[in-house]
Short mmCIF file of C-alpha atoms and ligand atoms in Angstrom, two decimals:
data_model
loop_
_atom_site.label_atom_id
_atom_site.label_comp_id
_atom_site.label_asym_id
_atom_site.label_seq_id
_atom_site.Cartn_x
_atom_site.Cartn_y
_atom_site.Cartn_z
CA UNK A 1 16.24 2.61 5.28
CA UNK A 2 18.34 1.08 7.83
CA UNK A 3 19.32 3.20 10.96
CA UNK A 4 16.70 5.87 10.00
CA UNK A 5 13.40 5.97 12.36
CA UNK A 6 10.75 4.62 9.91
CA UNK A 7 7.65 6.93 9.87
CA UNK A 8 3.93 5.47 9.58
CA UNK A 9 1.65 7.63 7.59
CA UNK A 10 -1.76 7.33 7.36
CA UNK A 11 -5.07 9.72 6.49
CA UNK A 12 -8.30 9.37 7.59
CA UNK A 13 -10.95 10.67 5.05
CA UNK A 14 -14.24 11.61 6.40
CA UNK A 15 -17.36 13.58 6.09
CA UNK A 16 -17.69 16.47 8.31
CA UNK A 17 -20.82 18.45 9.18
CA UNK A 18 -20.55 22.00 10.48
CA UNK A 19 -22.08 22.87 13.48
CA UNK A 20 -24.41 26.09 12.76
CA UNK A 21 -24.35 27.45 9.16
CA UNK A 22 -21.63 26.48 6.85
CA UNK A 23 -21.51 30.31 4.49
CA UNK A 24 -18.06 31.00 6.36
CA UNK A 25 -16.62 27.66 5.54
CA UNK A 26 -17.81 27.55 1.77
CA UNK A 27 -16.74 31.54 1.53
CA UNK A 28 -13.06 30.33 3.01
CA UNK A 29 -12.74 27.55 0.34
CA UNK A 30 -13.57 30.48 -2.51
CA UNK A 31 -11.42 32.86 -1.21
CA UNK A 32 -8.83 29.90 -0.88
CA UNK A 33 -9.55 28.84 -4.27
CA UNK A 34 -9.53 32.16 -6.20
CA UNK A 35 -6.28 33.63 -4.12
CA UNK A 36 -4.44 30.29 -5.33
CA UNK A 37 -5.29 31.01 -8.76
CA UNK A 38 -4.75 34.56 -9.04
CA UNK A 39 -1.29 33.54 -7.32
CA UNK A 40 -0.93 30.68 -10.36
CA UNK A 41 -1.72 33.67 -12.90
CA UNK A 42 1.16 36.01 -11.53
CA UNK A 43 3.78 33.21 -11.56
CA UNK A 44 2.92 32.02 -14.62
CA UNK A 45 3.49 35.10 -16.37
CA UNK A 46 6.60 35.68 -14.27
CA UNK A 47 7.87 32.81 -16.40
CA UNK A 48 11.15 32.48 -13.57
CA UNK A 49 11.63 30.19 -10.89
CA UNK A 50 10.68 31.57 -7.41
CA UNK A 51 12.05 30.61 -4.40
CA UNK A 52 9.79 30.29 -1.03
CA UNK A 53 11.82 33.44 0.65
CA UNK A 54 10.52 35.30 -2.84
CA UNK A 55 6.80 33.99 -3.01
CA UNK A 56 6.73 35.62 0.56
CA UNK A 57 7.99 38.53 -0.19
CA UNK A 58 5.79 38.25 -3.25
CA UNK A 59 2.54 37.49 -2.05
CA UNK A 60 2.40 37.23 1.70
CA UNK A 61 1.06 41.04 2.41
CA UNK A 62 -1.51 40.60 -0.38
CA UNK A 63 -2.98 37.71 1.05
CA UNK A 64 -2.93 38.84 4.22
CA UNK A 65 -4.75 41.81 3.95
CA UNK A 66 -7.63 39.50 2.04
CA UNK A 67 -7.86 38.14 6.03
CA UNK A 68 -5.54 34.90 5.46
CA UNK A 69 -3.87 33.85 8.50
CA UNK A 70 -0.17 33.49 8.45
CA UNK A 71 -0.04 29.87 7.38
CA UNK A 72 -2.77 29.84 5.33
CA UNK A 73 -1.05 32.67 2.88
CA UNK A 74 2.28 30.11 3.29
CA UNK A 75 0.01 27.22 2.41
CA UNK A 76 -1.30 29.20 -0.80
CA UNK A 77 1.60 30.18 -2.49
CA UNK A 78 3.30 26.94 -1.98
CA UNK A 79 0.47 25.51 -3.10
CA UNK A 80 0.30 27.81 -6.63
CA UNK A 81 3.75 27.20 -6.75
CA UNK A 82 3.61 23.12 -6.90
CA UNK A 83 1.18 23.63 -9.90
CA UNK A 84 2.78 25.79 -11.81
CA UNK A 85 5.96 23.78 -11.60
CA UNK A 86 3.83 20.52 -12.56
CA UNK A 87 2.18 21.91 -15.25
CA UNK A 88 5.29 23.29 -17.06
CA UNK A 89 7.07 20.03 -16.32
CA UNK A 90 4.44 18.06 -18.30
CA UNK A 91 4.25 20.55 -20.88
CA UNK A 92 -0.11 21.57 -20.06
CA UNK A 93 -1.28 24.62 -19.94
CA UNK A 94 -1.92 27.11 -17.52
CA UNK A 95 -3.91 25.26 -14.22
CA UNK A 96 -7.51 26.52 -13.91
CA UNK A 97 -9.18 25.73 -10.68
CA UNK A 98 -12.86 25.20 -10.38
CA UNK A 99 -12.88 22.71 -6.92
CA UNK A 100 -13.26 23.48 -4.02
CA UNK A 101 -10.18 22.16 -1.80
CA UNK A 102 -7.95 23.34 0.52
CA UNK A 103 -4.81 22.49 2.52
CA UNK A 104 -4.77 23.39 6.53
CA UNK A 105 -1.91 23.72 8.42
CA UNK A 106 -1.75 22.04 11.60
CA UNK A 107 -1.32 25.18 13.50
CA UNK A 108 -4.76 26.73 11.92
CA UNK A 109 -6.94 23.79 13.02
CA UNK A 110 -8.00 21.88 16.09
CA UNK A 111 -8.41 18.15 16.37
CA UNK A 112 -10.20 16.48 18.99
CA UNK A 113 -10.67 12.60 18.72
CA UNK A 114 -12.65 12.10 21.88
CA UNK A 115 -15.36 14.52 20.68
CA UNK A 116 -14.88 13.68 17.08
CA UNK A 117 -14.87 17.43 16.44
CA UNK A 118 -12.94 19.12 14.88
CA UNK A 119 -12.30 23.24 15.01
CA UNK A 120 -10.90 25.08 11.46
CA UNK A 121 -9.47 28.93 11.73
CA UNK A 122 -10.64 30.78 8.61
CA UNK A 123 -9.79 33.87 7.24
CA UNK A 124 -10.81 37.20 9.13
CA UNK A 125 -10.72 34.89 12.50
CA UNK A 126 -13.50 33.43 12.10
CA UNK A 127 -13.72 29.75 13.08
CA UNK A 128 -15.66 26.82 12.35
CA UNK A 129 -16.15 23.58 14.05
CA UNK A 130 -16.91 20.21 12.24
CA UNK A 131 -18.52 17.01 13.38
CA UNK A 132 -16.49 14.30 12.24
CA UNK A 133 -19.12 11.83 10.87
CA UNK A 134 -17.47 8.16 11.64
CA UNK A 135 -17.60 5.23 13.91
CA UNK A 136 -15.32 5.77 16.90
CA UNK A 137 -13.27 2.45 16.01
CA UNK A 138 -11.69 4.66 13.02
CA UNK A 139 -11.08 7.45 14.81
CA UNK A 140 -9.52 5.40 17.98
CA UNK A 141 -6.53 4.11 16.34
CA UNK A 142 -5.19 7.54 15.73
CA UNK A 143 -5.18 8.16 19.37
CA UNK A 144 -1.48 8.90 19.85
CA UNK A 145 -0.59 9.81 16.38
CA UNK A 146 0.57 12.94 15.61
CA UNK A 147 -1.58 14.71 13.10
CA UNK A 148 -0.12 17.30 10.65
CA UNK A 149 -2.07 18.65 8.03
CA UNK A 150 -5.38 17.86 6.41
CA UNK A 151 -7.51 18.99 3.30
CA UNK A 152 -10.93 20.39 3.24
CA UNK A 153 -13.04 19.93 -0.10
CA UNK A 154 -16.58 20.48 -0.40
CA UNK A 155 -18.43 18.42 -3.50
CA UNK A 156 -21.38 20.38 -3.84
CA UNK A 157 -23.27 18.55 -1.28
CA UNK A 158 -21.15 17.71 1.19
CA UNK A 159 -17.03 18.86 3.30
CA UNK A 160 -14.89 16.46 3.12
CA UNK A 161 -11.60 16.20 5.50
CA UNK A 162 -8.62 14.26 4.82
CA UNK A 163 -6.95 14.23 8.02
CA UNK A 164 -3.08 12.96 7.85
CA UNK A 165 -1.59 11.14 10.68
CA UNK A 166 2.27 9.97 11.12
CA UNK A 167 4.01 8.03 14.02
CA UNK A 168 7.16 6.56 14.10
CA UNK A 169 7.51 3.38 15.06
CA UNK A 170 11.00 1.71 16.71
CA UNK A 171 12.13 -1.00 14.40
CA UNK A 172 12.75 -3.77 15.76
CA UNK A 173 16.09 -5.88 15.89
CA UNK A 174 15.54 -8.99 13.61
CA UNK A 175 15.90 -12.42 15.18
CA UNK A 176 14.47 -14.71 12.09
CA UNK A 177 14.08 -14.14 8.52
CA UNK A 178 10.88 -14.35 6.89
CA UNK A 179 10.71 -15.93 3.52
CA UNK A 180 7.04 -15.75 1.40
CA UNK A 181 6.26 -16.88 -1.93
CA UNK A 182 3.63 -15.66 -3.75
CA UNK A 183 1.45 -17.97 -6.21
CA UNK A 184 -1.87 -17.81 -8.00
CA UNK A 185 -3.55 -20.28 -5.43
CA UNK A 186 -1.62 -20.41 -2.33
CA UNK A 187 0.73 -18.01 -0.59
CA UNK A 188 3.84 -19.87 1.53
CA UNK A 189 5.67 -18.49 3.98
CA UNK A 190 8.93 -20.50 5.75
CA UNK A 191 11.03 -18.87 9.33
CA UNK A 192 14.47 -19.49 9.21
CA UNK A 193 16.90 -18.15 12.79
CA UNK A 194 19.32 -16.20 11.62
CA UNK A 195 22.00 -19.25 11.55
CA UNK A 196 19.51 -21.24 8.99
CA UNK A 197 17.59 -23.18 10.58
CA UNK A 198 14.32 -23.85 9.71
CA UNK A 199 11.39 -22.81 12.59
CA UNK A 200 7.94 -22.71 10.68
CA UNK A 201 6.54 -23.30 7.43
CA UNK A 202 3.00 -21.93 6.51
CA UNK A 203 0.53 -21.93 4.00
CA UNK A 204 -2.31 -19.79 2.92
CA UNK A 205 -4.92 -20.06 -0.01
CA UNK A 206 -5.49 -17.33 -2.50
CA UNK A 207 -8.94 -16.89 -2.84
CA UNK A 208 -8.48 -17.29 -6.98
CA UNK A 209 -11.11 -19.03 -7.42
CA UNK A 210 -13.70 -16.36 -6.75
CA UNK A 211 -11.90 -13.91 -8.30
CA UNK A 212 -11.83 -16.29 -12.07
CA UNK A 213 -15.17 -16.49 -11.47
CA UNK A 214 -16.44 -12.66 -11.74
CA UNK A 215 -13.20 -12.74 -14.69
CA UNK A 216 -14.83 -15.52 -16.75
CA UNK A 217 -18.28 -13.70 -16.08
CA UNK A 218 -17.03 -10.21 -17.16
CA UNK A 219 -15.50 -12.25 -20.65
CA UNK A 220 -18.37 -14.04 -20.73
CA UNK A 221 -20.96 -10.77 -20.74
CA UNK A 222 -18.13 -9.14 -23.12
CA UNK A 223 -18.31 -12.12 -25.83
CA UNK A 224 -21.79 -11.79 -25.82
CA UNK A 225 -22.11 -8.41 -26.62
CA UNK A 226 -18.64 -7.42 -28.12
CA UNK A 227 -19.88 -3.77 -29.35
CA UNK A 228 -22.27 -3.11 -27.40
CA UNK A 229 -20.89 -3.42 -23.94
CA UNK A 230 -19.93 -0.51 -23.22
CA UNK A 231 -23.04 1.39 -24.05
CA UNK A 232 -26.06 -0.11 -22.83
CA UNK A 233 -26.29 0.54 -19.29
CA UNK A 234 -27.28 -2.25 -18.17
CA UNK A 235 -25.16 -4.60 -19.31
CA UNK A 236 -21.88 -2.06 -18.02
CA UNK A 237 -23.57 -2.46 -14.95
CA UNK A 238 -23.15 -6.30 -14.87
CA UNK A 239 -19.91 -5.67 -15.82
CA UNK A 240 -18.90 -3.02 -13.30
CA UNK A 241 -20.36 -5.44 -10.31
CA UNK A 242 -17.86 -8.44 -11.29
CA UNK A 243 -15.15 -5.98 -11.32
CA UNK A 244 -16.75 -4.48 -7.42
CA UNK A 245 -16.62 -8.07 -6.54
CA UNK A 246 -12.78 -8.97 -7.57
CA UNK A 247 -12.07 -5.78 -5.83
CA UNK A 248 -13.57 -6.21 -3.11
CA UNK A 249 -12.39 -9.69 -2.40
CA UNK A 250 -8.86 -9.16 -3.50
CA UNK A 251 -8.55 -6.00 -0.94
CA UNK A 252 -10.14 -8.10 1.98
CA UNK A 253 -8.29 -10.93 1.35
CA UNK A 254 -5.12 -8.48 1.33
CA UNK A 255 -5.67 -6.64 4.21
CA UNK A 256 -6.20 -9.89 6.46
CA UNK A 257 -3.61 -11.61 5.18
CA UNK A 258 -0.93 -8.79 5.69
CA UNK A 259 -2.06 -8.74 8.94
CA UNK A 260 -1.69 -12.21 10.32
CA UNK A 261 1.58 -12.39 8.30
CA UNK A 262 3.29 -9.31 9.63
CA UNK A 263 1.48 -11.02 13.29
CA UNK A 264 3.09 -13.96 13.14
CA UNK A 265 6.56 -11.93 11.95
CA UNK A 266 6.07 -9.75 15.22
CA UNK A 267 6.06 -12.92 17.43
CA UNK A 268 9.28 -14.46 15.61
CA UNK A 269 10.83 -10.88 14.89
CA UNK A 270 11.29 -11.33 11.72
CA UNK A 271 12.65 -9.45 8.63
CA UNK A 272 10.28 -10.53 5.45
CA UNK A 273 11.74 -11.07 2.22
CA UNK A 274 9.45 -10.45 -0.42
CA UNK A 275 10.26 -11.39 -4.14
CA UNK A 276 10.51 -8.00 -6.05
CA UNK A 277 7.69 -8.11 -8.54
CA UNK A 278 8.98 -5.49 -10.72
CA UNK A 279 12.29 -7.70 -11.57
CA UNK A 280 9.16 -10.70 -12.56
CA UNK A 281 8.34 -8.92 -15.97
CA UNK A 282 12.24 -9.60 -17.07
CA UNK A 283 12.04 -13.36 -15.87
CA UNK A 284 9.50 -14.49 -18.90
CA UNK A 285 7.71 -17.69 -17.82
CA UNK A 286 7.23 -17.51 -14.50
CA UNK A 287 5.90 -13.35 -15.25
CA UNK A 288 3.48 -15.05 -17.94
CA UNK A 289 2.07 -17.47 -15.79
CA UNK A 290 1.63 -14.88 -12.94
CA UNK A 291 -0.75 -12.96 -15.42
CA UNK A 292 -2.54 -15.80 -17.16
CA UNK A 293 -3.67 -16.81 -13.60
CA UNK A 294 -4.58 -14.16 -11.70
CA UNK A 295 -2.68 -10.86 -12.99
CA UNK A 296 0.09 -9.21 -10.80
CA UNK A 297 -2.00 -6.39 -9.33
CA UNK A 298 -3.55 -9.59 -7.48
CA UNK A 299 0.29 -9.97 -5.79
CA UNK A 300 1.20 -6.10 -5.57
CA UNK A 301 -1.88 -5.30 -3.31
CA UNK A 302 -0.86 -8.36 -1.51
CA UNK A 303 2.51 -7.03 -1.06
CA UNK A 304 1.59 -3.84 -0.31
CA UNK A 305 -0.93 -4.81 2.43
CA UNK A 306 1.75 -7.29 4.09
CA UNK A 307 4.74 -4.45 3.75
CA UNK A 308 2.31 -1.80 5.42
CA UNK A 309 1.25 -4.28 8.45
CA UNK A 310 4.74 -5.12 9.43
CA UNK A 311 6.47 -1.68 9.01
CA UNK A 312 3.74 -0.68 11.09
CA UNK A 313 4.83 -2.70 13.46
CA UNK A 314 8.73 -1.80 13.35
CA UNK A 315 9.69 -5.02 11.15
CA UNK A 316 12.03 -4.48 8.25
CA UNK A 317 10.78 -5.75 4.66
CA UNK A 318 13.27 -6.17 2.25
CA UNK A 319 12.76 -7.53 -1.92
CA UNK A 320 15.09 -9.93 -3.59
CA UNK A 321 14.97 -10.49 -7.20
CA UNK A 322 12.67 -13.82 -8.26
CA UNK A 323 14.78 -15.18 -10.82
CA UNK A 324 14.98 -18.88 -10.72
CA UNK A 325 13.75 -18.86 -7.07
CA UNK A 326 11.34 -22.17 -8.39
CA UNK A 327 13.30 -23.24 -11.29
CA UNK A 328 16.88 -23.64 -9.34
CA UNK A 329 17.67 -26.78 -7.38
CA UNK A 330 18.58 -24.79 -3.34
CA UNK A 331 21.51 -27.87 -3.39
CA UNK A 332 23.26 -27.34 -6.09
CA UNK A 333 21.67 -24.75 -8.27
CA UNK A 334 20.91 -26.78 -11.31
CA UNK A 335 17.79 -26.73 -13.00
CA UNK A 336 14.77 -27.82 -11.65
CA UNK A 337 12.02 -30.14 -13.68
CA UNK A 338 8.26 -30.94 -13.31
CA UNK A 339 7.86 -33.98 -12.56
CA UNK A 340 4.07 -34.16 -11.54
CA UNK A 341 1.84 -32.47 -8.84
CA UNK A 342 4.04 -29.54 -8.26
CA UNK A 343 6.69 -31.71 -7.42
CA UNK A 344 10.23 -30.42 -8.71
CA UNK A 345 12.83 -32.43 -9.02
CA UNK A 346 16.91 -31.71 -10.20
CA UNK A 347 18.44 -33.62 -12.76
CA UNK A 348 22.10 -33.19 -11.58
CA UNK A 349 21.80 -34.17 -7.88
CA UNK A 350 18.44 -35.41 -7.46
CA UNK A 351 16.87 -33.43 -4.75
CA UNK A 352 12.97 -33.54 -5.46
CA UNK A 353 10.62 -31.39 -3.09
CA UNK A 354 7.49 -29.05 -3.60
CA UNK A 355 7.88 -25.91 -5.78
CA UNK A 356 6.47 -23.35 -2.90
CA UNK A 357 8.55 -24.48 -0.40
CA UNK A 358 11.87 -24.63 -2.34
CA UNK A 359 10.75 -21.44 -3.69
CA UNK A 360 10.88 -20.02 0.04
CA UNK A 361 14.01 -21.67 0.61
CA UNK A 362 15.30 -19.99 -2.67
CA UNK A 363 14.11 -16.46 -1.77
CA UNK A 364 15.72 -17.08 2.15
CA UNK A 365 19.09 -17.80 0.45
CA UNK A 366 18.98 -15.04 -2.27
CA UNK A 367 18.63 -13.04 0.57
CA UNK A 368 20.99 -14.30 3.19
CA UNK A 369 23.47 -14.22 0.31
CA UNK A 370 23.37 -10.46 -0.08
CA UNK A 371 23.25 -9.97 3.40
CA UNK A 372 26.00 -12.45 4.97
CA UNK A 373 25.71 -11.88 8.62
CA UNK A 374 22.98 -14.76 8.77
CA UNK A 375 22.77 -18.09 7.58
CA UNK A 376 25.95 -18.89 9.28
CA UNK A 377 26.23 -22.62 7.81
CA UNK A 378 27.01 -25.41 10.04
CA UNK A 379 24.55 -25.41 12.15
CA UNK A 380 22.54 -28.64 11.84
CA UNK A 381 18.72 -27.79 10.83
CA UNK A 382 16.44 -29.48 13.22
CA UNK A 383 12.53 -30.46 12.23
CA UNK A 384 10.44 -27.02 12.86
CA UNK A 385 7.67 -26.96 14.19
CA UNK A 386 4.32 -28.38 12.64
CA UNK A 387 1.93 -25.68 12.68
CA UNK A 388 -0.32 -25.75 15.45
CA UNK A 389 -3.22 -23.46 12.85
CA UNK A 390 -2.87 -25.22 9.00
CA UNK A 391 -5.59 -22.55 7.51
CA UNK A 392 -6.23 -24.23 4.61
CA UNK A 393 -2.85 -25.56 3.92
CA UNK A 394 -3.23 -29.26 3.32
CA UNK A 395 0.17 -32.10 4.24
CA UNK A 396 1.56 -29.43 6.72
CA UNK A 397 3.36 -31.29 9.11
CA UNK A 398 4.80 -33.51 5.81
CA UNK A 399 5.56 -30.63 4.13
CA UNK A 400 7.13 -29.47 7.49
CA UNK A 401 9.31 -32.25 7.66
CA UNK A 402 10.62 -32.18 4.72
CA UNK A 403 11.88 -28.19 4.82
CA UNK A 404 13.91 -29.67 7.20
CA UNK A 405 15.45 -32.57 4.87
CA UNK A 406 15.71 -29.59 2.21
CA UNK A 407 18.03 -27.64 4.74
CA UNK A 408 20.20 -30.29 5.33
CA UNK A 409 21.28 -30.61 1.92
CA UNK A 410 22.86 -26.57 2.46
CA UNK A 411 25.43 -27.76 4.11
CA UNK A 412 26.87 -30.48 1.79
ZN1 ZN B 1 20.47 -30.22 -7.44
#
């Protein structure tokens, strides 16, 4: 993705309320509906494939004498078009639509955030206007955005918009490198400068512990009833509120730590390396033991909340694979052994230290190694920083210290 202008895109989904009567709005979303299908029908039994300048030439007067404006016809035969093609491609049958939904184009709607309205052009020009129904904190932060397209779907009860946002953000040039290690009860992250030395080491607890909790419940309720769990209503219902509950606190704890992590990469400008979680399942142990403990959806939604924050803010996120990143000594790449409370230690050279923070000092090299115009070596590491916030992480400014002895050993 380098050199291209990365692009932020977000949608906002809310409930709408139509000012006035809604019978133009629900008679749109029919007409919509039943002029995509009938176009579905005719390409289906076309059987060829159609290209855009054809489905105009196709389709376009038709729906435009039903009272479709320009884009909305475009919209509807691109639409048909899309699934058709997915349909065939997965072998299903012909697509039958019964929702209510349809695309806008951005020229056949009005948005306006300060009112919270917003203003839809139907078919035979009439127009409806929509009350956005949403605090104004979640409407504020797309001030600025450009917004390009949204859908409209109506559930029997109430419209529904999906509004889609994008802005591009200006990445910004990288002046440290960002290393984080993911683990079932702590999360550690270590800033190296771009010539290797070592600026900040930080820790962060997984909240694992609740989460096993609502797991050992949910086994718990299943061993007690293993047949019947799933019928009696009740006792899904138990079940279903453990499984709220990990949710819940997983995405929380996600969302705030992606944020102060892709914060405190904005004040060093960093570039985060992240290990690349699909490469884990290949690397046997360490993928088992990721699972037993806390299951790697736990670390992708981690990863995925700490990758949105900081492209949102213009910093570049890049994967390296986790082989050996906690098994291999950073000195001289022999194996690493246990030897007690997460203590590793290598058998050829000696080097001992704590398995997170080699592990960050192994994911900083894979990386500078791939990309060799940092980690210039020579430069003599100096003691970063103890961390002026520990948040939970206990022997910081030891652990701190000793980075620093780790780095050392590089250039030997
Ligand atoms: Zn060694």
């Amino acid at each position: 993705m380098r050199g291209e202008e990365p692009v932020v895109v977000e949608a906002l989904k809310v409930r709408a309320l139509p000012e006035g009567s809604c019978d133009r709005l629900l008679e749109f979303l029919r007409l919509y509906r039943d002029a995509v299908q009938s176009v579905v029908d005719r390409i289906w039994s076309l059987d060829v494939k159609l290209s855009k300048k054809k489905l105009h030439r196709l389709f376009y007067s038709d729906l435009i004498s039903v009272g479709f404006r320009a884009h909305h016809a475009k919209e509807v035969y691109v639409y048909a078009k899309s699934l058709v093609e997915s349909a065939r491609g997965n072998g299903g049958r012909k697509p039958m639509l019964r929702r209510l939904s349809t695309r806008i184009d951005k020229y056949d709607y009005k948005l306006d955030l300060d009112s919270m309205t917003l203003t839809l052009k139907l078919h035979s020009n009439y127009e409806v206007r929509l009350r956005l129904v949403t605090s104004r904190e979640r409407v504020e932060k797309f001030q600025g955005w450009s917004n390009y397209e949204l859908v409209v779907k109506y559930d029997g009860k109430s419209f529904w918009v999906s509004i889609y946002f994008r802005r591009i953000v200006r990445q910004l040039e990288p002046r440290t490198v960002m290393s984080i290690d993911l683990n079932f009860d702590n999360v550690t992250l270590a800033i190296f400068t771009l010539s290797g030395r070592p600026l900040r080491l930080k820790r962060f607890k997984t909240p694992h512990r609740r989460i096993l909790t609502h797991r050992i419940w949910i086994e718990r309720i299943q061993g007690r009833y293993p047949r019947s769990w799933r019928f009696i209503k009740g006792i899904r219902g138990a079940i279903e509120r453990h499984g709220e509950g990990i949710k819940n606190i997983s995405w929380d704890y996600a969302h705030k730590l992606g944020d102060s992590i892709a914060g405190l990469a904005l004040k060093h400008h960093s570039i985060i390396v992240l290990e690349d979680l699909e490469k884990l399942r290949e690397n046997g142990k360490r993928g088992r033991e990721f699972n037993k403990r806390l299951g790697l959806w736990f670390y992708r939604r981690v990863q995925f909340c700490v990758e949105y924050e900081a492209r949102e803010r213009g910093l570049e996120v890049v994967k390296v694979n986790p082989r050996g990143t906690s098994s291999r000594c950073p000195r001289c790449g022999g194996r690493l052994i246990e030897c007690g409370h997460r203590v590793l230690r290598c058998r050829r050279c000696g080097f001992t230290g704590d398995r997170d923070v080699t592990a960050t000092i192994n994911i900083y090299r894979r990386y500078v190694s791939k990309h060799p115009r940092c980690g210039v070596p020579g430069v003599a590491p100096n003691a970063p920083k103890p961390d002026e916030d520990p948040s939970g992480m206990r022997g910081n400014r030891d652990e701190a210290m000793t980075i620093s002895t780790y780095m050392n050993s590089y250039e030997s």
